[in-house]
């Protein structure tokens, strides 16, 4: 036992330097991982779409030419800032719809950056994964469509939240009543 104490006393400076270096590396690694994705809503615009009076035509945004509500479609822009030094991932983006704190439905989110128009046919891809590098901000242009069974009760007021699977976080996009536009 006395031999071990003598050895420790002889190498006290070296052992202290090794433990100090190890402690510094561990703390630095922990500090790099601290941080989260911060989301800021820039823009939100939406409108009702109606089934056309003449069933031969596509849905219309004009209540004058429509019969019943077909859906509520909206676009929104968000800024996502990663406050960590390491990359963070946003995946499985969904829109969650609530009325009086009661969950109603979940719909997919579309990435507006992938919008393509070919022969009057519009195609927009669903979101997949957004990889946000450390200490950087991304602007995402997204859209979604709320089907008629829920869109009809939006006149009474709904809460629309963006849900993403990074520990199932929620971000409130909209909380109000939506009125139909008269044309």
Tab-separated table of N, CA and C in Angstrom:
chain	number	residue	atom	x	y	z
A	1	UNK	N	0.825	-1.191	0.000
A	1	UNK	CA	0.000	0.000	0.000
A	1	UNK	C	0.870	1.256	0.000
A	2	UNK	N	1.969	1.208	0.762
A	2	UNK	CA	2.859	2.348	0.849
A	2	UNK	C	3.571	2.593	-0.497
A	3	UNK	N	3.813	1.493	-1.249
A	3	UNK	CA	4.440	1.628	-2.559
A	3	UNK	C	3.534	2.385	-3.529
A	4	UNK	N	2.230	2.103	-3.455
A	4	UNK	CA	1.266	2.777	-4.343
A	4	UNK	C	1.228	4.264	-4.032
A	5	UNK	N	1.231	4.635	-2.754
A	5	UNK	CA	1.211	6.045	-2.345
A	5	UNK	C	2.470	6.746	-2.830
A	6	UNK	N	3.614	6.085	-2.748
A	6	UNK	CA	4.877	6.670	-3.221
A	6	UNK	C	4.841	6.898	-4.737
A	7	UNK	N	4.290	5.917	-5.465
A	7	UNK	CA	4.202	6.041	-6.929
A	7	UNK	C	3.272	7.193	-7.302
A	8	UNK	N	2.162	7.300	-6.593
A	8	UNK	CA	1.205	8.386	-6.880
A	8	UNK	C	1.853	9.736	-6.602
A	9	UNK	N	2.603	9.857	-5.529
A	9	UNK	CA	3.273	11.114	-5.197
A	9	UNK	C	4.304	11.482	-6.258
A	10	UNK	N	5.017	10.477	-6.781
A	10	UNK	CA	6.031	10.741	-7.808
A	10	UNK	C	5.391	11.220	-9.115
A	11	UNK	N	4.259	10.618	-9.470
A	11	UNK	CA	3.608	10.951	-10.741
A	11	UNK	C	2.368	11.837	-10.551
A	12	UNK	N	2.330	12.576	-9.477
A	12	UNK	CA	1.167	13.413	-9.159
A	12	UNK	C	0.865	14.420	-10.276
A	13	UNK	N	1.856	15.066	-10.796
A	13	UNK	CA	1.664	16.054	-11.865
A	13	UNK	C	1.138	15.419	-13.144
A	14	UNK	N	1.696	14.273	-13.525
A	14	UNK	CA	1.268	13.587	-14.757
A	14	UNK	C	-0.171	13.085	-14.617
A	15	UNK	N	-0.486	12.496	-13.477
A	15	UNK	CA	-1.856	11.980	-13.256
A	15	UNK	C	-2.856	13.139	-13.267
A	16	UNK	N	-2.487	14.270	-12.649
A	16	UNK	CA	-3.371	15.449	-12.651
A	16	UNK	C	-3.601	15.975	-14.055
A	17	UNK	N	-2.535	16.000	-14.864
A	17	UNK	CA	-2.660	16.476	-16.250
A	17	UNK	C	-3.566	15.552	-17.058
A	18	UNK	N	-3.419	14.239	-16.893
A	18	UNK	CA	-4.250	13.265	-17.626
A	18	UNK	C	-5.715	13.407	-17.213
A	19	UNK	N	-5.969	13.480	-15.893
A	19	UNK	CA	-7.363	13.631	-15.425
A	19	UNK	C	-7.960	14.963	-15.871
A	20	UNK	N	-7.162	16.029	-15.861
A	20	UNK	CA	-7.639	17.339	-16.313
A	20	UNK	C	-7.990	17.331	-17.795
A	21	UNK	N	-7.150	16.697	-18.599
A	21	UNK	CA	-7.417	16.594	-20.045
A	21	UNK	C	-8.682	15.784	-20.311
A	22	UNK	N	-8.817	14.656	-19.613
A	22	UNK	CA	-10.010	13.810	-19.800
A	22	UNK	C	-11.269	14.572	-19.392
A	23	UNK	N	-11.218	15.276	-18.269
A	23	UNK	CA	-12.367	16.042	-17.802
A	23	UNK	C	-12.721	17.139	-18.804
A	24	UNK	N	-11.731	17.821	-19.355
A	24	UNK	CA	-11.953	18.876	-20.353
A	24	UNK	C	-12.614	18.307	-21.612
A	25	UNK	N	-12.136	17.162	-22.087
A	25	UNK	CA	-12.736	16.541	-23.274
A	25	UNK	C	-14.191	16.160	-23.042
A	26	UNK	N	-14.489	15.617	-21.881
A	26	UNK	CA	-15.865	15.210	-21.566
A	26	UNK	C	-16.776	16.436	-21.501
A	27	UNK	N	-16.353	17.488	-20.824
A	27	UNK	CA	-17.171	18.707	-20.705
A	27	UNK	C	-17.354	19.359	-22.071
A	28	UNK	N	-16.325	19.415	-22.896
A	28	UNK	CA	-16.432	19.994	-24.240
A	28	UNK	C	-17.442	19.227	-25.086
A	29	UNK	N	-17.406	17.908	-25.008
A	29	UNK	CA	-18.350	17.084	-25.757
A	29	UNK	C	-19.793	17.335	-25.295
A	30	UNK	N	-19.989	17.449	-24.004
A	30	UNK	CA	-21.333	17.717	-23.466
A	30	UNK	C	-21.822	19.084	-23.930
A	31	UNK	N	-20.953	20.095	-23.906
A	31	UNK	CA	-21.348	21.442	-24.324
A	31	UNK	C	-21.686	21.510	-25.813
A	32	UNK	N	-21.013	20.716	-26.646
A	32	UNK	CA	-21.316	20.686	-28.076
A	32	UNK	C	-22.708	20.122	-28.337
A	33	UNK	N	-23.119	19.165	-27.518
A	33	UNK	CA	-24.413	18.514	-27.727
A	33	UNK	C	-25.581	19.332	-27.199
A	34	UNK	N	-25.308	20.275	-26.306
A	34	UNK	CA	-26.389	21.093	-25.745
A	34	UNK	C	-26.937	21.997	-26.837
A	35	UNK	N	-28.225	22.114	-26.916
A	35	UNK	CA	-28.879	22.943	-27.905
A	35	UNK	C	-30.084	22.215	-28.466
A	36	UNK	N	-30.931	22.956	-29.154
A	36	UNK	CA	-32.119	22.348	-29.728
A	36	UNK	C	-32.521	23.094	-30.992
A	37	UNK	N	-33.500	22.554	-31.670
A	37	UNK	CA	-34.046	23.215	-32.846
A	37	UNK	C	-35.057	24.260	-32.396
A	38	UNK	N	-34.861	25.474	-32.843
A	38	UNK	CA	-35.791	26.556	-32.528
A	38	UNK	C	-36.542	26.900	-33.807
A	39	UNK	N	-37.865	26.962	-33.716
A	39	UNK	CA	-38.698	27.173	-34.892
A	39	UNK	C	-39.421	28.510	-34.772
A	40	UNK	N	-39.419	29.258	-35.872
A	40	UNK	CA	-40.091	30.555	-35.926
A	40	UNK	C	-40.999	30.585	-37.148
A	41	UNK	N	-42.255	30.926	-36.954
A	41	UNK	CA	-43.215	31.018	-38.052
A	41	UNK	C	-43.067	32.364	-38.741
A	42	UNK	N	-42.865	32.350	-40.061
A	42	UNK	CA	-42.732	33.587	-40.830
A	42	UNK	C	-44.033	33.985	-41.508
A	43	UNK	N	-44.709	33.005	-42.082
A	43	UNK	CA	-45.866	33.315	-42.918
A	43	UNK	C	-46.858	32.167	-42.842
A	44	UNK	N	-48.137	32.497	-42.848
A	44	UNK	CA	-49.192	31.483	-42.892
A	44	UNK	C	-50.308	32.042	-43.757
A	45	UNK	N	-50.682	31.299	-44.781
A	45	UNK	CA	-51.829	31.707	-45.592
A	45	UNK	C	-52.586	30.463	-46.036
A	46	UNK	N	-53.883	30.540	-45.911
A	46	UNK	CA	-54.701	29.393	-46.277
A	46	UNK	C	-56.048	29.832	-46.806
A	47	UNK	N	-56.685	28.936	-47.518
A	47	UNK	CA	-58.021	29.231	-48.030
A	47	UNK	C	-58.795	27.947	-48.258
A	48	UNK	N	-60.100	28.109	-48.246
A	48	UNK	CA	-60.988	26.984	-48.512
A	48	UNK	C	-61.013	26.678	-50.006
A	49	UNK	N	-61.156	25.402	-50.314
A	49	UNK	CA	-61.383	24.943	-51.676
A	49	UNK	C	-62.757	24.289	-51.683
A	50	UNK	N	-63.505	24.523	-52.759
A	50	UNK	CA	-64.886	24.043	-52.870
A	50	UNK	C	-65.015	23.065	-54.026
A	51	UNK	N	-65.949	22.123	-53.876
A	51	UNK	CA	-66.309	21.262	-54.997
A	51	UNK	C	-67.030	22.139	-56.009
A	52	UNK	N	-66.684	21.989	-57.287
A	52	UNK	CA	-67.290	22.857	-58.298
A	52	UNK	C	-68.740	22.459	-58.534
A	53	UNK	N	-69.554	23.452	-58.912
A	53	UNK	CA	-70.975	23.199	-59.176
A	53	UNK	C	-71.140	22.219	-60.334
A	54	UNK	N	-70.268	22.351	-61.306
A	54	UNK	CA	-70.266	21.416	-62.434
A	54	UNK	C	-69.184	20.379	-62.143
A	55	UNK	N	-69.547	19.162	-61.895
A	55	UNK	CA	-68.595	18.130	-61.450
A	55	UNK	C	-67.497	17.811	-62.452
A	56	UNK	N	-67.579	18.374	-63.644
A	56	UNK	CA	-66.545	18.105	-64.641
A	56	UNK	C	-65.260	18.867	-64.348
A	57	UNK	N	-65.344	19.883	-63.506
A	57	UNK	CA	-64.184	20.736	-63.269
A	57	UNK	C	-63.536	20.434	-61.931
A	58	UNK	N	-62.324	20.926	-61.820
A	58	UNK	CA	-61.538	20.757	-60.595
A	58	UNK	C	-62.143	21.580	-59.460
A	59	UNK	N	-61.724	21.344	-58.229
A	59	UNK	CA	-62.172	22.200	-57.118
A	59	UNK	C	-61.765	23.650	-57.354
A	60	UNK	N	-62.482	24.561	-56.766
A	60	UNK	CA	-62.257	25.987	-56.967
A	60	UNK	C	-62.088	26.696	-55.629
A	61	UNK	N	-61.415	27.838	-55.657
A	61	UNK	CA	-61.272	28.637	-54.438
A	61	UNK	C	-62.397	29.660	-54.329
A	62	UNK	N	-63.228	29.747	-55.337
A	62	UNK	CA	-64.323	30.711	-55.350
A	62	UNK	C	-65.604	30.077	-54.807
A	63	UNK	N	-66.131	30.660	-53.756
A	63	UNK	CA	-67.390	30.168	-53.192
A	63	UNK	C	-68.536	30.361	-54.182
A	64	UNK	N	-68.384	31.348	-55.041
A	64	UNK	CA	-69.405	31.664	-56.047
A	64	UNK	C	-69.605	30.490	-57.018
A	65	UNK	N	-68.519	29.797	-57.369
A	65	UNK	CA	-68.585	28.697	-58.321
A	65	UNK	C	-68.561	27.328	-57.647
A	66	UNK	N	-68.539	27.313	-56.336
A	66	UNK	CA	-68.450	26.051	-55.616
A	66	UNK	C	-69.733	25.701	-54.897
A	67	UNK	N	-69.834	24.455	-54.481
A	67	UNK	CA	-71.019	24.005	-53.759
A	67	UNK	C	-70.708	23.775	-52.288
A	68	UNK	N	-69.867	22.824	-51.980
A	68	UNK	CA	-69.543	22.503	-50.589
A	68	UNK	C	-68.032	22.527	-50.401
A	69	UNK	N	-67.608	22.617	-49.162
A	69	UNK	CA	-66.178	22.675	-48.857
A	69	UNK	C	-65.523	21.337	-49.204
A	70	UNK	N	-64.452	21.428	-49.980
A	70	UNK	CA	-63.698	20.232	-50.355
A	70	UNK	C	-62.519	20.032	-49.408
A	71	UNK	N	-61.829	21.140	-49.040
A	71	UNK	CA	-60.697	21.066	-48.113
A	71	UNK	C	-60.261	22.477	-47.741
A	72	UNK	N	-59.369	22.539	-46.790
A	72	UNK	CA	-58.705	23.793	-46.443
A	72	UNK	C	-57.227	23.567	-46.701
A	73	UNK	N	-56.655	24.326	-47.638
A	73	UNK	CA	-55.250	24.164	-48.007
A	73	UNK	C	-54.484	25.391	-47.531
A	74	UNK	N	-53.315	25.156	-46.978
A	74	UNK	CA	-52.542	26.286	-46.492
A	74	UNK	C	-51.049	26.067	-46.715
A	75	UNK	N	-50.353	27.196	-46.812
A	75	UNK	CA	-48.899	27.215	-46.945
A	75	UNK	C	-48.343	28.001	-45.762
A	76	UNK	N	-47.158	27.617	-45.335
A	76	UNK	CA	-46.511	28.358	-44.268
A	76	UNK	C	-45.007	28.247	-44.409
A	77	UNK	N	-44.322	29.290	-43.967
A	77	UNK	CA	-42.861	29.331	-43.978
A	77	UNK	C	-42.387	29.331	-42.537
A	78	UNK	N	-41.371	28.527	-42.271
A	78	UNK	CA	-40.773	28.532	-40.942
A	78	UNK	C	-39.257	28.646	-41.067
A	79	UNK	N	-38.661	29.296	-40.089
A	79	UNK	CA	-37.210	29.299	-39.957
A	79	UNK	C	-36.869	28.318	-38.852
A	80	UNK	N	-35.915	27.437	-39.120
A	80	UNK	CA	-35.468	26.463	-38.131
A	80	UNK	C	-34.007	26.752	-37.836
A	81	UNK	N	-33.715	27.033	-36.568
A	81	UNK	CA	-32.344	27.323	-36.141
A	81	UNK	C	-31.862	26.217	-35.208
A	82	UNK	N	-30.704	25.665	-35.503
A	82	UNK	CA	-30.088	24.640	-34.664
A	82	UNK	C	-29.083	25.330	-33.749
A	83	UNK	N	-29.401	25.421	-32.458
A	83	UNK	CA	-28.517	26.110	-31.515
A	83	UNK	C	-27.382	25.217	-31.006
A	84	UNK	N	-27.374	23.971	-31.423
A	84	UNK	CA	-26.308	23.041	-31.057
A	84	UNK	C	-25.161	23.155	-32.061
A	85	UNK	N	-23.983	22.665	-31.686
A	85	UNK	CA	-22.871	22.639	-32.638
A	85	UNK	C	-22.915	21.405	-33.527
A	86	UNK	N	-23.696	20.412	-33.145
A	86	UNK	CA	-23.813	19.183	-33.926
A	86	UNK	C	-25.082	19.229	-34.774
A	87	UNK	N	-25.101	18.565	-35.931
A	87	UNK	CA	-26.313	18.552	-36.766
A	87	UNK	C	-27.494	17.902	-36.043
A	88	UNK	N	-28.685	18.431	-36.292
A	88	UNK	CA	-29.915	17.851	-35.745
A	88	UNK	C	-30.840	17.540	-36.914
A	89	UNK	N	-31.703	16.550	-36.715
A	89	UNK	CA	-32.576	16.079	-37.783
A	89	UNK	C	-34.032	16.357	-37.434
A	90	UNK	N	-34.776	16.870	-38.423
A	90	UNK	CA	-36.234	16.956	-38.318
A	90	UNK	C	-36.779	15.900	-39.269
A	91	UNK	N	-37.590	14.980	-38.763
A	91	UNK	CA	-38.147	13.938	-39.626
A	91	UNK	C	-39.587	13.675	-39.230
A	92	UNK	N	-40.295	13.014	-40.126
A	92	UNK	CA	-41.696	12.646	-39.910
A	92	UNK	C	-42.538	13.857	-39.531
A	93	UNK	N	-42.475	14.899	-40.353
A	93	UNK	CA	-43.281	16.087	-40.098
A	93	UNK	C	-44.744	15.786	-40.370
A	94	UNK	N	-45.595	16.177	-39.456
A	94	UNK	CA	-47.047	15.996	-39.581
A	94	UNK	C	-47.729	17.248	-39.052
A	95	UNK	N	-48.943	17.457	-39.491
A	95	UNK	CA	-49.785	18.515	-38.941
A	95	UNK	C	-50.796	17.836	-38.027
A	96	UNK	N	-50.827	18.248	-36.770
A	96	UNK	CA	-51.790	17.728	-35.805
A	96	UNK	C	-52.878	18.777	-35.615
A	97	UNK	N	-54.129	18.335	-35.651
A	97	UNK	CA	-55.269	19.241	-35.557
A	97	UNK	C	-56.026	18.959	-34.268
A	98	UNK	N	-56.280	20.028	-33.504
A	98	UNK	CA	-56.949	19.915	-32.212
A	98	UNK	C	-58.144	20.864	-32.163
A	99	UNK	N	-59.157	20.451	-31.436
A	99	UNK	CA	-60.295	21.319	-31.137
A	99	UNK	C	-60.557	21.168	-29.643
A	100	UNK	N	-60.490	22.279	-28.923
A	100	UNK	CA	-60.672	22.268	-27.466
A	100	UNK	C	-59.756	21.244	-26.793
A	101	UNK	N	-58.496	21.244	-27.160
A	101	UNK	CA	-57.465	20.347	-26.619
A	101	UNK	C	-57.715	18.873	-26.914
A	102	UNK	N	-58.651	18.579	-27.801
A	102	UNK	CA	-58.935	17.194	-28.192
A	102	UNK	C	-58.332	16.952	-29.572
A	103	UNK	N	-57.525	15.908	-29.675
A	103	UNK	CA	-56.882	15.564	-30.945
A	103	UNK	C	-57.930	15.082	-31.938
A	104	UNK	N	-57.905	15.643	-33.162
A	104	UNK	CA	-58.862	15.238	-34.191
A	104	UNK	C	-58.222	14.382	-35.286
A	105	UNK	N	-57.130	14.877	-35.853
A	105	UNK	CA	-56.549	14.188	-37.005
A	105	UNK	C	-55.111	14.634	-37.216
A	106	UNK	N	-54.385	13.820	-37.965
A	106	UNK	CA	-53.023	14.140	-38.335
A	106	UNK	C	-52.915	14.046	-39.858
A	107	UNK	N	-52.337	15.052	-40.499
A	107	UNK	CA	-52.173	15.046	-41.951
A	107	UNK	C	-50.702	15.260	-42.304
A	108	UNK	N	-50.334	14.859	-43.507
A	108	UNK	CA	-48.958	14.969	-43.974
A	108	UNK	C	-48.609	16.410	-44.323
A	109	UNK	N	-47.323	16.696	-44.285
A	109	UNK	CA	-46.799	18.009	-44.652
A	109	UNK	C	-46.067	17.862	-45.977
A	110	UNK	N	-46.259	18.825	-46.871
A	110	UNK	CA	-45.610	18.808	-48.176
A	110	UNK	C	-44.474	19.825	-48.211
A	111	UNK	N	-43.423	19.489	-48.931
A	111	UNK	CA	-42.277	20.376	-49.106
A	111	UNK	C	-42.498	21.194	-50.377
A	112	UNK	N	-42.785	22.483	-50.224
A	112	UNK	CA	-43.100	23.347	-51.371
A	112	UNK	C	-41.905	23.569	-52.298
A	113	UNK	N	-40.708	23.299	-51.835
A	113	UNK	CA	-39.522	23.441	-52.683
A	113	UNK	C	-39.523	22.386	-53.805
A	114	UNK	N	-40.314	21.334	-53.659
A	114	UNK	CA	-40.353	20.270	-54.662
A	114	UNK	C	-41.532	20.421	-55.623
A	115	UNK	N	-42.254	21.537	-55.569
A	115	UNK	CA	-43.441	21.753	-56.415
A	115	UNK	C	-43.052	21.732	-57.891
A	116	UNK	N	-43.802	20.922	-58.669
A	116	UNK	CA	-43.591	20.810	-60.108
A	116	UNK	C	-44.943	20.928	-60.811
A	117	UNK	N	-44.961	21.643	-61.921
A	117	UNK	CA	-46.186	21.785	-62.703
A	117	UNK	C	-45.914	21.235	-64.098
A	118	UNK	N	-46.684	20.221	-64.482
A	118	UNK	CA	-46.558	19.626	-65.807
A	118	UNK	C	-47.970	19.453	-66.369
A	119	UNK	N	-48.250	20.116	-67.475
A	119	UNK	CA	-49.556	19.995	-68.146
A	119	UNK	C	-50.722	20.190	-67.168
A	120	UNK	N	-50.719	21.277	-66.435
A	120	UNK	CA	-51.769	21.624	-65.472
A	120	UNK	C	-51.875	20.638	-64.309
A	121	UNK	N	-50.920	19.777	-64.168
A	121	UNK	CA	-50.894	18.847	-63.048
A	121	UNK	C	-49.794	19.291	-62.082
A	122	UNK	N	-50.183	19.544	-60.844
A	122	UNK	CA	-49.226	20.014	-59.837
A	122	UNK	C	-48.848	18.849	-58.934
A	123	UNK	N	-47.549	18.680	-58.739
A	123	UNK	CA	-47.047	17.623	-57.868
A	123	UNK	C	-46.155	18.254	-56.799
A	124	UNK	N	-46.410	17.891	-55.548
A	124	UNK	CA	-45.586	18.349	-54.432
A	124	UNK	C	-45.253	17.118	-53.594
A	125	UNK	N	-43.962	16.933	-53.308
A	125	UNK	CA	-43.527	15.778	-52.523
A	125	UNK	C	-43.785	15.994	-51.036
A	126	UNK	N	-44.039	14.890	-50.346
A	126	UNK	CA	-44.167	14.935	-48.896
A	126	UNK	C	-42.796	15.164	-48.292
A	127	UNK	N	-42.770	15.752	-47.120
A	127	UNK	CA	-41.486	15.974	-46.454
A	127	UNK	C	-40.920	14.639	-45.994
A	128	UNK	N	-39.627	14.573	-45.995
A	128	UNK	CA	-38.972	13.365	-45.498
A	128	UNK	C	-38.089	13.755	-44.316
A	129	UNK	N	-36.866	14.139	-44.600
A	129	UNK	CA	-35.918	14.473	-43.542
A	129	UNK	C	-35.250	15.807	-43.867
A	130	UNK	N	-35.139	16.641	-42.851
A	130	UNK	CA	-34.369	17.876	-42.968
A	130	UNK	C	-33.207	17.764	-41.997
A	131	UNK	N	-31.993	17.838	-42.513
A	131	UNK	CA	-30.788	17.760	-41.698
A	131	UNK	C	-30.289	19.189	-41.498
A	132	UNK	N	-30.377	19.700	-40.282
A	132	UNK	CA	-30.012	21.084	-39.983
A	132	UNK	C	-28.617	21.094	-39.355
A	133	UNK	N	-27.606	21.643	-40.061
A	133	UNK	CA	-26.254	21.689	-39.499
A	133	UNK	C	-26.194	22.557	-38.239
A	134	UNK	N	-25.145	22.360	-37.452
A	134	UNK	CA	-24.982	23.095	-36.205
A	134	UNK	C	-24.799	24.588	-36.411
A	135	UNK	N	-25.435	25.369	-35.532
A	135	UNK	CA	-25.337	26.834	-35.527
A	135	UNK	C	-25.755	27.447	-36.860
A	136	UNK	N	-26.723	26.820	-37.557
A	136	UNK	CA	-27.211	27.355	-38.823
A	136	UNK	C	-28.721	27.417	-38.809
A	137	UNK	N	-29.254	28.245	-39.705
A	137	UNK	CA	-30.700	28.431	-39.813
A	137	UNK	C	-31.145	28.052	-41.220
A	138	UNK	N	-32.298	27.403	-41.320
A	138	UNK	CA	-32.878	27.021	-42.609
A	138	UNK	C	-34.273	27.602	-42.706
A	139	UNK	N	-34.639	28.042	-43.899
A	139	UNK	CA	-36.000	28.478	-44.158
A	139	UNK	C	-36.696	27.351	-44.917
A	140	UNK	N	-37.798	26.857	-44.365
A	140	UNK	CA	-38.552	25.774	-44.990
A	140	UNK	C	-39.899	26.296	-45.455
A	141	UNK	N	-40.236	26.013	-46.695
A	141	UNK	CA	-41.538	26.368	-47.257
A	141	UNK	C	-42.360	25.085	-47.309
A	142	UNK	N	-43.430	25.051	-46.531
A	142	UNK	CA	-44.230	23.840	-46.379
A	142	UNK	C	-45.686	24.124	-46.674
A	143	UNK	N	-46.447	23.051	-46.894
A	143	UNK	CA	-47.889	23.180	-47.115
A	143	UNK	C	-48.580	21.924	-46.615
A	144	UNK	N	-49.894	22.045	-46.452
A	144	UNK	CA	-50.695	20.895	-46.027
A	144	UNK	C	-52.134	21.119	-46.457
A	145	UNK	N	-52.911	20.052	-46.383
A	145	UNK	CA	-54.318	20.107	-46.765
A	145	UNK	C	-55.142	19.404	-45.698
A	146	UNK	N	-56.142	20.122	-45.200
A	146	UNK	CA	-57.043	19.554	-44.199
A	146	UNK	C	-58.299	19.108	-44.928
A	147	UNK	N	-58.665	17.835	-44.840
A	147	UNK	CA	-59.817	17.328	-45.590
A	147	UNK	C	-61.143	17.914	-45.096
A	148	UNK	N	-62.183	17.714	-45.909
A	148	UNK	CA	-63.469	18.380	-45.659
A	148	UNK	C	-64.097	18.043	-44.318
A	149	UNK	N	-63.921	16.828	-43.802
A	149	UNK	CA	-64.559	16.488	-42.535
A	149	UNK	C	-64.057	17.358	-41.389
A	150	UNK	N	-62.816	17.806	-41.449
A	150	UNK	CA	-62.262	18.696	-40.421
A	150	UNK	C	-62.364	20.154	-40.874
A	151	UNK	N	-62.155	20.422	-42.165
A	151	UNK	CA	-62.176	21.795	-42.673
A	151	UNK	C	-63.513	22.466	-42.401
A	152	UNK	N	-64.583	21.699	-42.421
A	152	UNK	CA	-65.904	22.268	-42.192
A	152	UNK	C	-66.017	22.866	-40.791
A	153	UNK	N	-65.397	22.233	-39.801
A	153	UNK	CA	-65.513	22.750	-38.434
A	153	UNK	C	-64.432	23.776	-38.102
A	154	UNK	N	-63.579	24.138	-39.071
A	154	UNK	CA	-62.579	25.176	-38.826
A	154	UNK	C	-63.229	26.522	-38.579
A	155	UNK	N	-64.453	26.679	-39.001
A	155	UNK	CA	-65.171	27.934	-38.779
A	155	UNK	C	-65.396	28.170	-37.293
A	156	UNK	N	-65.408	27.090	-36.513
A	156	UNK	CA	-65.603	27.201	-35.067
A	156	UNK	C	-64.286	27.424	-34.330
A	157	UNK	N	-63.177	27.213	-34.983
A	157	UNK	CA	-61.863	27.421	-34.383
A	157	UNK	C	-61.130	26.122	-34.121
A	158	UNK	N	-59.898	26.058	-34.596
A	158	UNK	CA	-59.046	24.888	-34.408
A	158	UNK	C	-57.635	25.333	-34.049
A	159	UNK	N	-56.867	24.428	-33.507
A	159	UNK	CA	-55.446	24.646	-33.264
A	159	UNK	C	-54.695	23.705	-34.201
A	160	UNK	N	-53.793	24.265	-34.986
A	160	UNK	CA	-52.994	23.477	-35.919
A	160	UNK	C	-51.555	23.527	-35.429
A	161	UNK	N	-50.958	22.344	-35.212
A	161	UNK	CA	-49.583	22.267	-34.727
A	161	UNK	C	-48.743	21.448	-35.688
A	162	UNK	N	-47.486	21.851	-35.831
A	162	UNK	CA	-46.507	21.086	-36.591
A	162	UNK	C	-45.828	20.137	-35.614
A	163	UNK	N	-45.875	18.848	-35.932
A	163	UNK	CA	-45.262	17.831	-35.076
A	163	UNK	C	-44.100	17.222	-35.850
A	164	UNK	N	-42.972	17.073	-35.189
A	164	UNK	CA	-41.851	16.394	-35.828
A	164	UNK	C	-41.227	15.437	-34.835
A	165	UNK	N	-40.651	14.382	-35.384
A	165	UNK	CA	-40.155	13.306	-34.535
A	165	UNK	C	-38.701	13.557	-34.161
A	166	UNK	N	-38.513	14.546	-33.383
A	166	UNK	CA	-37.243	14.768	-32.707
A	166	UNK	C	-37.669	14.928	-31.261
A	167	UNK	N	-37.969	13.811	-30.632
A	167	UNK	CA	-38.552	13.754	-29.301
A	167	UNK	C	-40.006	14.239	-29.309
A	168	UNK	N	-40.719	14.061	-30.432
A	168	UNK	CA	-42.122	14.434	-30.594
A	168	UNK	C	-42.411	15.844	-30.094
A	169	UNK	N	-41.770	16.811	-30.684
A	169	UNK	CA	-41.975	18.209	-30.324
A	169	UNK	C	-43.109	18.782	-31.158
A	170	UNK	N	-43.778	19.793	-30.607
A	170	UNK	CA	-44.883	20.452	-31.290
A	170	UNK	C	-44.590	21.934	-31.423
A	171	UNK	N	-45.071	22.531	-32.507
A	171	UNK	CA	-44.948	23.953	-32.733
A	171	UNK	C	-46.295	24.455	-33.246
A	172	UNK	N	-46.915	25.374	-32.524
A	172	UNK	CA	-48.242	25.873	-32.901
A	172	UNK	C	-48.134	26.782	-34.127
A	173	UNK	N	-48.861	26.442	-35.180
A	173	UNK	CA	-48.852	27.206	-36.420
A	173	UNK	C	-50.047	28.155	-36.475
A	174	UNK	N	-51.192	27.679	-36.037
A	174	UNK	CA	-52.418	28.452	-36.202
A	174	UNK	C	-53.370	28.145	-35.049
A	175	UNK	N	-54.036	29.150	-34.560
A	175	UNK	CA	-55.023	28.959	-33.483
A	175	UNK	C	-56.079	30.039	-33.623
A	176	UNK	N	-57.157	29.747	-34.345
A	176	UNK	CA	-58.192	30.739	-34.557
A	176	UNK	C	-59.344	30.127	-35.332
A	177	UNK	N	-60.268	30.986	-35.717
A	177	UNK	CA	-61.383	30.574	-36.569
A	177	UNK	C	-61.021	30.960	-38.013
A	178	UNK	N	-61.498	30.182	-38.948
A	178	UNK	CA	-61.271	30.492	-40.363
A	178	UNK	C	-62.613	30.791	-40.990
A	179	UNK	N	-62.696	31.940	-41.636
A	179	UNK	CA	-63.956	32.298	-42.286
A	179	UNK	C	-63.814	32.134	-43.791
A	180	UNK	N	-64.929	31.877	-44.425
A	180	UNK	CA	-64.939	31.718	-45.877
A	180	UNK	C	-64.875	33.083	-46.532
A	181	UNK	N	-64.140	33.168	-47.622
A	181	UNK	CA	-64.034	34.426	-48.356
A	181	UNK	C	-65.218	34.543	-49.325
A	182	UNK	N	-65.806	35.703	-49.348
A	182	UNK	CA	-66.887	35.973	-50.298
A	182	UNK	C	-66.289	36.612	-51.540
A	183	UNK	N	-66.720	36.177	-52.707
A	183	UNK	CA	-66.208	36.767	-53.954
A	183	UNK	C	-67.351	37.269	-54.784
